[in-house]
Coordinates of C-alpha atoms and ligand atoms in Angstrom, one line a residue:
X361 CA 56.4 -25.2 42.4
X362 CA 57.5 -22.4 40.1
X363 CA 55.0 -20.9 37.8
X364 CA 55.2 -21.5 34.1
X365 CA 54.9 -17.8 33.4
X366 CA 57.6 -15.8 31.5
X367 CA 59.5 -13.2 33.3
X368 CA 59.2 -10.2 30.9
X369 CA 61.0 -7.3 32.4
X370 CA 58.9 -4.2 33.1
X371 CA 61.3 -1.9 31.3
X372 CA 61.2 1.7 30.3
X373 CA 62.4 0.5 26.9
X374 CA 59.1 -1.3 26.4
X375 CA 57.0 1.6 27.8
X376 CA 58.7 4.0 25.3
X377 CA 58.5 1.6 22.4
X378 CA 54.8 0.9 23.1
X379 CA 53.7 4.5 23.8
X380 CA 55.4 5.9 20.7
X381 CA 54.2 3.3 18.2
X382 CA 50.9 1.9 19.4
X383 CA 49.9 5.4 20.4
X384 CA 51.9 7.2 17.7
X385 CA 49.0 9.5 16.9
X386 CA 48.5 10.8 20.5
X387 CA 50.0 14.2 21.1
X388 CA 52.0 16.3 23.5
X389 CA 51.1 20.0 23.4
X390 CA 53.2 22.7 25.0
X391 CA 51.7 26.1 25.7
X392 CA 53.9 29.0 24.3
X393 CA 52.1 31.9 25.9
X394 CA 50.4 32.9 22.7
X395 CA 49.3 29.5 21.4
X396 CA 50.6 26.0 21.5
X397 CA 53.0 23.6 19.7
X398 CA 52.1 20.0 19.2
X399 CA 54.0 16.8 18.6
X400 CA 52.8 13.3 17.9
X401 CA 54.0 10.5 20.1
X402 CA 55.5 8.9 17.0
X403 CA 57.6 12.0 16.5
X404 CA 58.4 12.1 20.2
X405 CA 59.7 8.5 19.9
X406 CA 62.0 9.5 17.1
X407 CA 63.3 12.6 19.0
X408 CA 63.8 10.5 22.1
X409 CA 66.0 8.2 20.1
X410 CA 68.0 11.1 18.8
X411 CA 68.4 12.5 22.3
X412 CA 69.6 9.1 23.5
X413 CA 72.2 9.0 20.7
X414 CA 73.3 12.5 21.5
X415 CA 73.7 11.7 25.2
X416 CA 75.8 8.6 24.3
X417 CA 77.9 11.0 22.2
X418 CA 78.4 13.1 25.3
X419 CA 79.7 10.0 27.1
X420 CA 76.6 9.0 29.0
X421 CA 76.9 5.3 29.8
X422 CA 75.7 2.9 32.5
X423 CA 73.7 4.5 35.2
X424 CA 75.0 8.0 34.7
X425 CA 72.7 10.7 35.9
X426 CA 71.1 13.1 33.4
X427 CA 69.4 15.9 35.1
X428 CA 66.7 18.3 33.9
X429 CA 66.2 21.9 35.1
X430 CA 63.1 22.5 33.1
X431 CA 59.4 23.5 33.0
X432 CA 56.8 21.0 31.9
X433 CA 57.2 20.9 28.1
X434 CA 57.8 18.6 25.1
X435 CA 61.6 18.5 25.5
X436 CA 61.3 17.6 29.1
X437 CA 59.1 14.7 28.0
X438 CA 61.7 13.7 25.5
X439 CA 64.2 13.4 28.3
X440 CA 61.7 11.5 30.4
X441 CA 61.6 8.9 27.7
X442 CA 65.2 8.9 26.4
X443 CA 67.2 8.9 29.6
X444 CA 65.7 5.9 31.5
X445 CA 65.1 3.9 28.3
X446 CA 68.7 4.2 27.4
X447 CA 69.6 2.7 30.8
X448 CA 70.7 6.0 32.4
X449 CA 69.0 7.7 35.3
X450 CA 66.8 10.8 34.9
X451 CA 67.1 13.3 37.7
X452 CA 64.5 16.0 37.7
X453 CA 65.8 19.0 39.6
X454 CA 63.4 21.2 41.4
X455 CA 63.9 24.7 39.8
X456 CA 62.3 26.4 42.8
X457 CA 64.7 25.1 45.4
X458 CA 67.1 27.7 46.9
X459 CA 70.2 27.7 44.8
X460 CA 72.3 26.1 47.5
X461 CA 69.8 23.2 47.7
X462 CA 70.0 22.7 43.9
X463 CA 73.8 22.6 44.3
X464 CA 73.5 20.1 47.1
X465 CA 71.1 17.9 45.2
X466 CA 72.9 17.9 41.9
X467 CA 76.3 17.2 43.6
X468 CA 74.8 14.5 45.8
X469 CA 73.2 12.7 42.8
X470 CA 76.5 13.3 40.8
X471 CA 74.7 14.6 37.8
X472 CA 76.9 14.4 34.6
X473 CA 74.7 16.2 32.1
X474 CA 72.0 18.8 32.8
X475 CA 69.3 19.8 30.3
X476 CA 68.3 23.4 31.0
X477 CA 65.4 25.5 29.6
X478 CA 66.7 28.7 28.1
X479 CA 64.1 30.6 30.0
X480 CA 65.8 29.4 33.2
X481 CA 69.3 30.3 32.4
X482 CA 69.4 33.4 34.6
X483 CA 68.5 31.2 37.5
X484 CA 70.8 28.4 36.5
X485 CA 73.9 30.4 35.4
X486 CA 75.0 31.3 39.0
X487 CA 74.5 27.7 40.2
X488 CA 76.5 26.1 37.4
X489 CA 80.0 26.9 38.8
X490 CA 79.0 25.2 42.1
X491 CA 78.2 21.9 40.4
X492 CA 81.2 19.5 40.8
X493 CA 80.3 16.5 38.6
X494 CA 78.5 18.2 35.7
X495 CA 80.5 17.9 32.4
X496 CA 77.8 19.0 29.9
X497 CA 75.0 21.5 29.9
X498 CA 72.4 21.3 27.1
X499 CA 70.3 24.4 26.6
X500 CA 66.8 23.8 25.4
X501 CA 65.1 26.5 23.3
X502 CA 66.2 30.1 22.7
X503 CA 66.1 32.9 25.2
X504 CA 65.0 35.3 22.4
X505 CA 66.4 38.8 22.1
X506 CA 69.8 39.3 23.8
X507 CA 70.7 35.6 23.6
X508 CA 73.5 35.2 26.0
X509 CA 75.9 32.3 25.8
X510 CA 76.1 30.6 29.2
X511 CA 79.6 31.1 30.6
X512 CA 81.0 27.6 31.1
X513 CA 83.3 26.9 34.0
X514 CA 86.5 24.9 33.2
X515 CA 85.8 21.3 32.2
X516 CA 82.1 22.0 31.3
X517 CA 80.8 22.2 27.7
X518 CA 77.6 24.0 26.8
X519 CA 75.5 22.7 23.9
X520 CA 72.4 23.6 22.0
X521 CA 69.7 21.0 22.3
X522 CA 68.5 21.1 18.7
X523 CA 72.0 21.2 17.3
X524 CA 72.8 18.2 19.4
X525 CA 69.8 16.2 18.1
X526 CA 70.2 17.3 14.5
X527 CA 71.2 14.4 12.2
X528 CA 71.2 11.8 14.9
X529 CA 69.5 8.4 14.0
X530 CA 65.8 8.2 14.7
X531 CA 65.9 4.7 16.1
X532 CA 67.8 3.6 19.2
X533 CA 68.3 0.0 20.3
X534 CA 66.9 0.5 23.8
X535 CA 68.6 -1.9 26.3
X536 CA 66.6 -4.1 28.7
X537 CA 68.2 -3.6 32.1
X538 CA 67.2 -5.4 35.2
X539 CA 63.7 -4.1 36.0
X540 CA 64.8 -3.3 39.5
X541 CA 67.6 -1.0 38.4
X542 CA 67.3 2.8 38.7
X543 CA 65.3 4.6 36.1
X544 CA 64.7 8.0 37.6
X545 CA 65.3 10.0 40.8
X546 CA 63.6 12.8 42.5
X547 CA 64.6 14.6 45.8
X548 CA 62.0 15.5 48.4
X549 CA 61.3 19.2 48.4
X550 CA 63.1 19.5 51.7
X551 CA 60.2 20.8 53.8
X552 CA 62.3 19.2 56.6
X553 CA 66.1 19.3 56.5
X554 CA 68.2 18.6 53.4
X555 CA 66.4 17.1 50.4
X556 CA 66.7 13.4 50.2
X557 CA 66.9 11.3 47.1
X558 CA 64.3 8.7 46.1
X559 CA 65.2 6.4 43.2
X560 CA 62.5 4.8 41.1
X561 CA 63.0 1.6 39.3
X562 CA 61.8 0.5 35.8
X563 CA 59.5 -1.9 37.6
X564 CA 58.1 0.6 40.1
X565 CA 57.4 3.1 37.4
X566 CA 55.5 0.5 35.4
X567 CA 53.4 -0.7 38.3
X568 CA 52.7 2.8 39.5
X569 CA 51.7 3.8 35.9
X570 CA 49.2 0.9 35.8
X571 CA 47.7 2.1 39.0
X572 CA 47.3 5.7 37.6
X573 CA 45.4 4.2 34.7
X574 CA 43.1 2.0 36.7
X575 CA 39.5 3.1 36.8
X576 CA 39.7 3.7 40.5
X577 CA 43.1 5.2 40.2
X578 CA 43.2 8.4 38.1
X579 CA 41.4 6.5 35.3
X580 CA 43.8 7.9 32.8
X581 CA 42.8 6.7 29.3
X582 CA 43.4 7.0 25.6
X583 CA 40.7 9.7 25.1
X584 CA 42.2 11.9 27.8
X585 CA 43.9 15.2 27.2
X586 CA 45.7 15.5 30.6
X587 CA 46.9 19.0 31.6
X588 CA 50.0 18.3 33.8
X589 CA 50.2 21.5 35.9
X590 CA 52.0 19.6 38.7
X591 CA 55.7 20.1 37.8
X592 CA 57.7 17.3 36.2
X593 CA 60.1 17.8 39.1
X594 CA 57.4 17.4 41.7
X595 CA 57.2 13.6 42.2
X596 CA 57.4 13.0 38.5
X597 CA 54.4 15.1 37.7
X598 CA 52.5 12.6 39.8
X599 CA 53.1 9.8 37.3
X600 CA 51.1 11.3 34.5
X601 CA 53.8 11.4 31.7
X602 CA 54.7 7.7 32.0
X603 CA 51.1 6.6 32.5
X604 CA 50.2 8.5 29.4
X605 CA 52.7 6.3 27.4
X606 CA 50.9 3.2 28.7
X607 CA 47.4 4.2 27.4
X608 CA 48.1 6.8 24.8
X609 CA 46.5 9.7 26.7
X610 CA 47.6 13.0 25.2
X611 CA 49.4 15.5 27.4
X612 CA 49.1 19.2 27.7
X613 CA 52.2 21.0 29.2
X614 CA 51.9 24.5 30.5
X615 CA 55.6 25.3 30.3
X616 CA 56.2 28.4 32.5
X617 CA 52.7 29.8 32.2
X618 CA 51.4 28.8 35.6
X619 CA 49.6 31.9 36.7
X620 CA 45.8 31.8 36.9
X621 CA 45.3 34.0 33.8
X622 CA 47.5 31.9 31.4
X623 CA 46.1 28.7 32.9
X624 CA 42.6 29.9 32.1
X625 CA 43.7 30.5 28.5
X626 CA 45.1 27.0 28.3
X627 CA 41.8 25.6 29.5
X628 CA 39.9 27.6 27.0
X629 CA 42.2 26.8 24.1
X630 CA 43.2 23.2 24.8
X631 CA 40.0 21.9 26.5
X632 CA 41.7 19.3 28.8
X633 CA 39.7 16.4 30.2
X634 CA 41.8 16.0 33.3
X635 CA 44.2 18.3 35.1
X636 CA 46.4 17.8 38.1
X637 CA 47.9 20.4 40.6
X638 CA 48.2 21.3 44.3
X639 CA 45.3 23.0 46.0
X640 CA 46.8 26.5 45.8
X641 CA 46.7 26.4 42.0
X642 CA 43.0 25.5 42.0
X643 CA 42.3 28.2 44.6
X644 CA 44.0 30.8 42.4
X645 CA 42.3 29.7 39.2
X646 CA 38.9 29.7 40.9
X647 CA 39.3 33.4 42.0
X648 CA 40.4 34.3 38.5
X649 CA 37.5 32.6 36.8
X650 CA 35.0 34.2 39.2
X651 CA 36.5 37.6 38.4
X652 CA 36.7 37.3 34.6
X653 CA 34.1 34.8 33.4
X654 CA 30.5 36.1 33.8
X655 CA 28.1 33.5 35.1
X656 CA 26.1 33.4 31.8
X657 CA 29.2 32.6 29.8
X658 CA 30.1 28.9 29.1
X659 CA 32.6 27.5 31.6
X660 CA 36.2 27.1 30.3
X661 CA 36.2 23.9 32.4
X662 CA 33.3 22.2 30.7
X663 CA 35.5 19.4 29.1
X664 CA 37.1 18.5 32.4
X665 CA 35.9 15.1 33.7
X666 CA 37.8 15.7 36.9
X667 CA 40.6 17.5 38.6
X668 CA 43.3 15.7 40.6
X669 CA 44.5 17.4 43.7
X670 CA 47.1 16.4 46.3
X671 CA 50.4 17.4 47.8
X672 CA 48.6 19.0 50.8
X673 CA 45.1 18.6 52.2
X674 CA 42.5 20.1 49.9
X675 CA 40.1 22.4 51.7
X676 CA 36.6 21.0 51.5
X677 CA 35.3 24.4 50.6
X678 CA 37.4 24.4 47.5
X679 CA 36.1 21.0 46.4
X680 CA 32.5 22.2 46.9
X681 CA 33.1 25.5 45.0
X682 CA 34.4 23.7 41.9
X683 CA 31.5 21.3 41.9
X684 CA 28.8 23.9 42.6
X685 CA 30.1 26.4 40.1
X686 CA 31.5 24.3 37.3
X687 CA 30.1 20.8 37.9
X688 CA 33.7 19.6 38.2
X689 CA 34.8 17.2 40.8
X690 CA 38.1 17.7 42.5
X691 CA 39.4 14.2 43.3
X692 CA 41.6 14.1 46.4
X693 CA 44.7 12.0 46.4
X694 CA 47.5 11.6 48.9
X695 CA 51.1 10.8 48.2
X696 CA 54.7 11.6 48.7
X697 CA 57.9 11.7 46.6
X698 CA 58.7 8.5 48.5
X699 CA 55.5 6.8 47.2
X700 CA 56.0 7.5 43.5
X701 CA 53.7 9.4 44.5
X702 CA 50.2 7.8 44.3
X703 CA 49.5 6.5 47.8
X704 CA 45.7 6.8 48.0
X705 CA 42.8 8.3 46.1
X706 CA 39.4 9.3 47.2
X707 CA 36.8 7.4 45.2
X708 CA 33.7 7.2 47.3
X709 CA 32.1 3.7 47.6
X710 CA 29.2 3.3 45.2
X711 CA 26.7 3.2 47.9
X712 CA 27.7 6.6 49.3
X713 CA 25.6 9.6 48.4
X714 CA 24.8 13.1 49.7
X715 CA 26.7 14.0 52.8
X716 CA 28.4 10.7 53.1
X717 CA 29.8 10.9 49.6
X718 CA 31.3 14.3 50.3
X719 CA 32.8 13.0 53.5
X720 CA 34.6 10.3 51.5
X721 CA 35.7 12.9 48.9
X722 CA 37.2 15.1 51.6
X723 CA 39.2 12.1 52.9
X724 CA 42.6 11.3 51.5
X725 CA 41.0 8.2 50.0
X726 CA 41.6 4.5 49.8
X727 CA 45.0 2.8 49.6
X728 CA 45.3 0.7 46.4
X729 CA 45.7 -3.0 46.6
X730 CA 49.4 -3.0 46.2
X731 CA 50.0 -0.4 49.0
X732 CA 49.8 -1.7 52.5
X733 CA 49.2 0.7 55.3
X734 CA 49.2 0.6 59.1
X735 CA 48.9 3.2 61.8
X736 CA 51.3 3.4 64.7
X737 CA 49.8 5.0 67.8
X738 CA 51.5 7.3 70.4
X739 CA 52.6 4.2 72.4
X740 CA 54.4 2.7 69.4
X741 CA 51.9 -0.1 68.8
X742 CA 49.6 -0.6 65.8
X743 CA 46.1 0.9 66.2
X744 CA 42.8 -0.4 64.7
X745 CA 41.3 0.6 61.4
X746 CA 38.2 1.9 63.2
X747 CA 38.0 5.4 61.6
X748 CA 38.6 7.0 65.0
X749 CA 41.9 6.1 66.5
X750 CA 44.8 8.2 65.3
X751 CA 48.3 7.0 64.5
X752 CA 51.2 7.8 62.2
X753 CA 50.7 6.2 58.8
X754 CA 53.3 3.7 57.6
X755 CA 53.2 2.2 54.2
X756 CA 54.9 -0.4 52.1
X757 CA 54.6 -1.7 48.6
X758 CA 56.3 -2.1 45.2
X759 CA 56.3 1.7 44.4
X760 CA 57.2 2.8 48.0
X761 CA 60.8 3.6 48.7
X762 CA 62.6 1.4 51.1
X763 CA 65.6 3.8 51.7
X764 CA 67.0 7.2 50.6
X765 CA 69.8 7.4 48.0
X766 CA 73.1 7.4 49.9
X767 CA 71.4 8.9 53.0
X768 CA 71.0 7.2 56.2
X769 CA 67.7 8.2 57.8
X770 CA 66.7 5.4 60.1
X771 CA 64.0 7.6 61.6
X772 CA 62.0 7.3 58.3
X773 CA 61.9 3.5 58.2
X774 CA 60.4 1.1 60.6
X775 CA 60.9 -2.7 60.1
X776 CA 60.7 -2.2 56.3
X777 CA 57.8 0.2 56.4
X778 CA 58.1 3.9 55.3
X779 CA 57.1 6.3 58.1
X780 CA 55.1 9.0 56.4
X781 CA 55.1 11.5 59.2
X782 CA 51.4 11.9 58.5
X783 CA 48.9 11.4 61.4
X784 CA 45.4 10.2 60.8
X785 CA 42.9 7.4 60.9
X786 CA 42.0 4.5 58.7
X787 CA 38.4 3.3 58.4
X788 CA 37.4 -0.4 58.3
X789 CA 36.8 0.1 54.5
X790 CA 40.3 1.3 54.0
X791 CA 39.8 5.1 53.8
X792 CA 42.6 7.3 55.1
X793 CA 41.7 10.5 56.8
X794 CA 44.8 12.6 57.6
X795 CA 44.6 15.0 60.6
X796 CA 47.9 16.6 60.2
X797 CA 51.6 16.2 59.6
X798 CA 53.3 15.0 62.8
X799 CA 55.4 18.1 62.9
X800 CA 52.5 20.5 62.3
X801 CA 50.0 19.1 64.8
X802 CA 49.6 21.4 67.8
X803 CA 50.3 19.8 71.1
X804 CA 48.1 21.7 73.5
X805 CA 47.8 20.5 77.1
X806 CA 48.5 16.9 76.3
X807 CA 45.8 16.9 73.5
X808 CA 46.5 17.3 69.8
X809 CA 44.9 20.0 67.7
X810 CA 44.9 19.5 63.9
X811 CA 46.3 22.6 62.2
X812 CA 44.6 21.4 58.9
X813 CA 41.2 21.1 60.5
X814 CA 41.4 24.7 61.9
X815 CA 42.6 26.0 58.5
X816 CA 39.7 24.3 56.7
X817 CA 37.2 25.9 59.1
X818 CA 38.7 29.4 58.8
X819 CA 38.8 29.0 55.0
X820 CA 35.1 28.4 54.8
X821 CA 34.5 31.9 56.0
X822 CA 33.5 33.9 52.9
X823 CA 35.9 36.8 53.6
X824 CA 38.9 34.5 53.9
X825 CA 41.1 33.6 51.0
X826 CA 43.8 31.6 52.8
X827 CA 44.5 30.5 56.4
X828 CA 47.5 28.7 57.7
X829 CA 47.9 27.5 61.3
X830 CA 51.1 26.9 63.3
X831 CA 51.7 26.0 66.9
X832 CA 53.4 28.6 69.0
X833 CA 54.9 28.1 72.5
X834 CA 52.6 28.7 75.4
X835 CA 53.6 28.6 79.0
X836 CA 50.4 27.0 80.3
X837 CA 49.4 24.6 77.4
X838 CA 52.9 24.0 75.9
X839 CA 51.6 25.0 72.5
X840 CA 48.6 27.0 71.2
X841 CA 47.4 27.6 67.6
X842 CA 48.3 30.8 65.7
X843 CA 46.2 31.5 62.7
X844 CA 47.6 33.5 59.8
X845 CA 44.8 34.8 57.7
X846 CA 44.8 36.3 54.2
X847 CA 41.4 38.0 53.6
X848 CA 40.0 38.3 50.1
X849 CA 41.0 41.4 48.3
X850 CA 38.9 44.4 49.4
X851 CA 37.2 42.5 52.2
X852 CA 37.6 43.1 55.9
X853 CA 37.2 40.6 58.7
X854 CA 38.5 40.9 62.2
X855 CA 39.9 38.3 64.6
X856 CA 36.9 38.3 66.9
X857 CA 34.5 37.5 64.1
X858 CA 36.7 34.7 62.9
X859 CA 37.2 33.4 66.5
X860 CA 33.4 33.2 66.9
X861 CA 33.1 31.5 63.5
X862 CA 35.5 28.8 64.5
X863 CA 34.1 28.5 68.0
X864 CA 30.8 27.4 66.4
X865 CA 32.6 24.6 64.7
X866 CA 35.2 23.1 67.0
X867 CA 35.5 22.1 70.7
X868 CA 36.1 25.1 73.0
X869 CA 39.7 24.2 74.0
X870 CA 40.7 24.1 70.3
X871 CA 39.5 27.6 69.5
X872 CA 42.5 29.7 68.6
X873 CA 43.2 32.9 70.6
X874 CA 46.2 34.0 68.5
X875 CA 45.5 35.6 65.1
X876 CA 47.5 37.5 62.5
X877 CA 46.6 39.0 59.2
X878 CA 49.2 38.7 56.4
X879 CA 49.2 39.6 52.7
X880 CA 50.0 36.1 51.7
X881 CA 50.9 32.7 53.2
X882 CA 54.5 31.8 52.2
X883 CA 54.6 28.8 49.9
X884 CA 57.1 26.0 49.4
X885 CA 58.9 25.2 46.2
X886 CA 56.0 23.0 45.1
X887 CA 53.2 25.4 46.2
X888 CA 52.3 24.2 49.7
X889 CA 51.8 26.4 52.7
X890 CA 55.4 26.9 54.1
X891 CA 54.9 26.5 57.8
X892 CA 58.6 26.5 58.4
X893 CA 58.8 30.0 57.0
X894 CA 55.7 31.1 58.9
X895 CA 57.3 29.8 62.1
X896 CA 60.5 31.7 61.3
X897 CA 58.5 34.9 60.7
X898 CA 56.8 34.5 64.1
X899 CA 60.1 33.7 65.8
X900 CA 61.6 36.9 64.3
X901 CA 58.7 38.9 65.6
X902 CA 57.6 39.9 62.1
X903 CA 53.9 39.0 62.6
X904 CA 51.5 41.4 64.3
X905 CA 49.6 39.1 66.7
X906 CA 46.0 39.9 67.9
X907 CA 45.3 38.0 71.1
X908 CA 41.7 37.5 72.0
X909 CA 39.6 35.2 74.1
Ligands
ADP1300 P1 57.7 17.4 51.0 O1 57.6 16.3 52.0 O2 59.0 17.9 50.8 O3 56.6 18.5 51.0 P2 56.2 15.7 49.1 O4 55.6 16.4 48.0 O5 56.7 14.4 48.9 O6 57.4 16.7 49.6 O7 55.2 15.8 50.3 C1 54.5 14.7 50.8 C2 53.6 15.1 52.0 O8 52.6 16.0 51.5 C3 52.9 14.0 52.6 O9 53.7 13.3 53.6 C4 51.7 14.7 53.3 O10 52.1 15.4 54.5 C5 51.5 15.8 52.3 N1 50.3 15.5 51.5 C6 50.3 15.0 50.2 N2 49.0 14.8 49.8 C7 48.2 15.2 50.8 C8 46.8 15.2 51.0 N3 46.0 14.8 50.0 N4 46.3 15.6 52.2 C9 47.2 16.0 53.2 N5 48.5 16.0 53.0 C10 49.0 15.6 51.9

């Protein structure tokens, strides 16, 4: 029997219409470096309509790709709304990829139009001639003094964003495409191999946004002022912009001001209630606040109800520091570009308290109802959710990708499940605890050592700012851990002290004997520890290794 229910499409058109009318008074704020500029969602809706008309005028039809090469700001949000709602496909380019990767990604997606922040023109200019499908470049904002016109290759026209929007109608008859059609795309940051494209549908964005707003999701709500530090090109800013349209949460955009000092100013001036970023951002901000805000001064974080962290394992010491110093909980979530990205979120069960509550918080959290998970053990069979037996996490669900865009990668899919490449356990009550990425885990004498676990132990040492662990070849054990340590400025700690510190916390055979001290751990384009580069530095003999034990 078929249901009697209507089949209303979950379209971006409806999301945009709703967000910019029902929540017309909510605001997007963009930091300018010296203050902020604000726009209501009603105005945002009018500008999105103008942008859609302008893009039609440039010949954008059907599922043409419109790319952005931008920071998090109001105009980027305008593109977030206009492009999918007009039926085209928004492609958020990662401005921090190597130039040849940007070329690869934009050509692979066949981007027709690119919106570029003026402040990124010096980065974008040299890339433009390598883009084979781009016909129009739209420059957003002014570069200020010494404004340089962007030299356009043959066949490419350069426009000014505001000039393009001026005079366009403020309403657009948003189409209602099939909810399964493409709305936006994002490429993985290419930690392994070439970046691969993930294409989100109107439907997947809707369902994912609803999950973000659920109380046990990110609990995004109308009264929130959400500071989206996570870039709009990093897995769609973890879903915050679209979820904000659903509930009318206001958004605060940091533009290019992502260093700890400017972030602290944004916190003080804009008083966000929620903020989202990778662990390295929170680490940097913590150090800055400790250095500049005396303990007797009010905390600039006092309005934060919580902080969302993900993208890589959040060190427990960092979570504790924020709670102890500022009363702010860092909420740990796991996800991937491939999972929209929200895959799990660590909301401890109500009965948990004290030590047990913290253990739940340190985990990657519970998978939501719509995301199914399973663990595949070393022998290729499913392992139990017993909280002990490790396996590779595989997931499936309505906002999990089932393929890559025009890229055959059978290794990543398994009977319709996405292979995450993450190793961990699931507890009977559905909590995911990741031990490591499959490619980072250290295979020592037939046993596995978690690089993340070692890092977390080393990073609890008071003299250590950052620690990253990689496996290095070892004749006897096949691989052994090498720890790259960044001490806090002005502090000294030696390898022997750290070795003893770790030895008190892990089994003897896991204690690393290889140590190196570095000025900083290299980071990926989205701010994670770049272990690929660390391995390359080691292979090139550029690390001074202290061997002890
Ligand atoms: P890339 O794979 O290019 O780094 P993503 O941002 O999509 O790009 O990364 C997804 C991966 O990030 C996951 O597969 C996982 O390894 C890691 N990750 C994300 N969140 C967490 C977390 N909370 N704890 C541990 N690892 C995480």
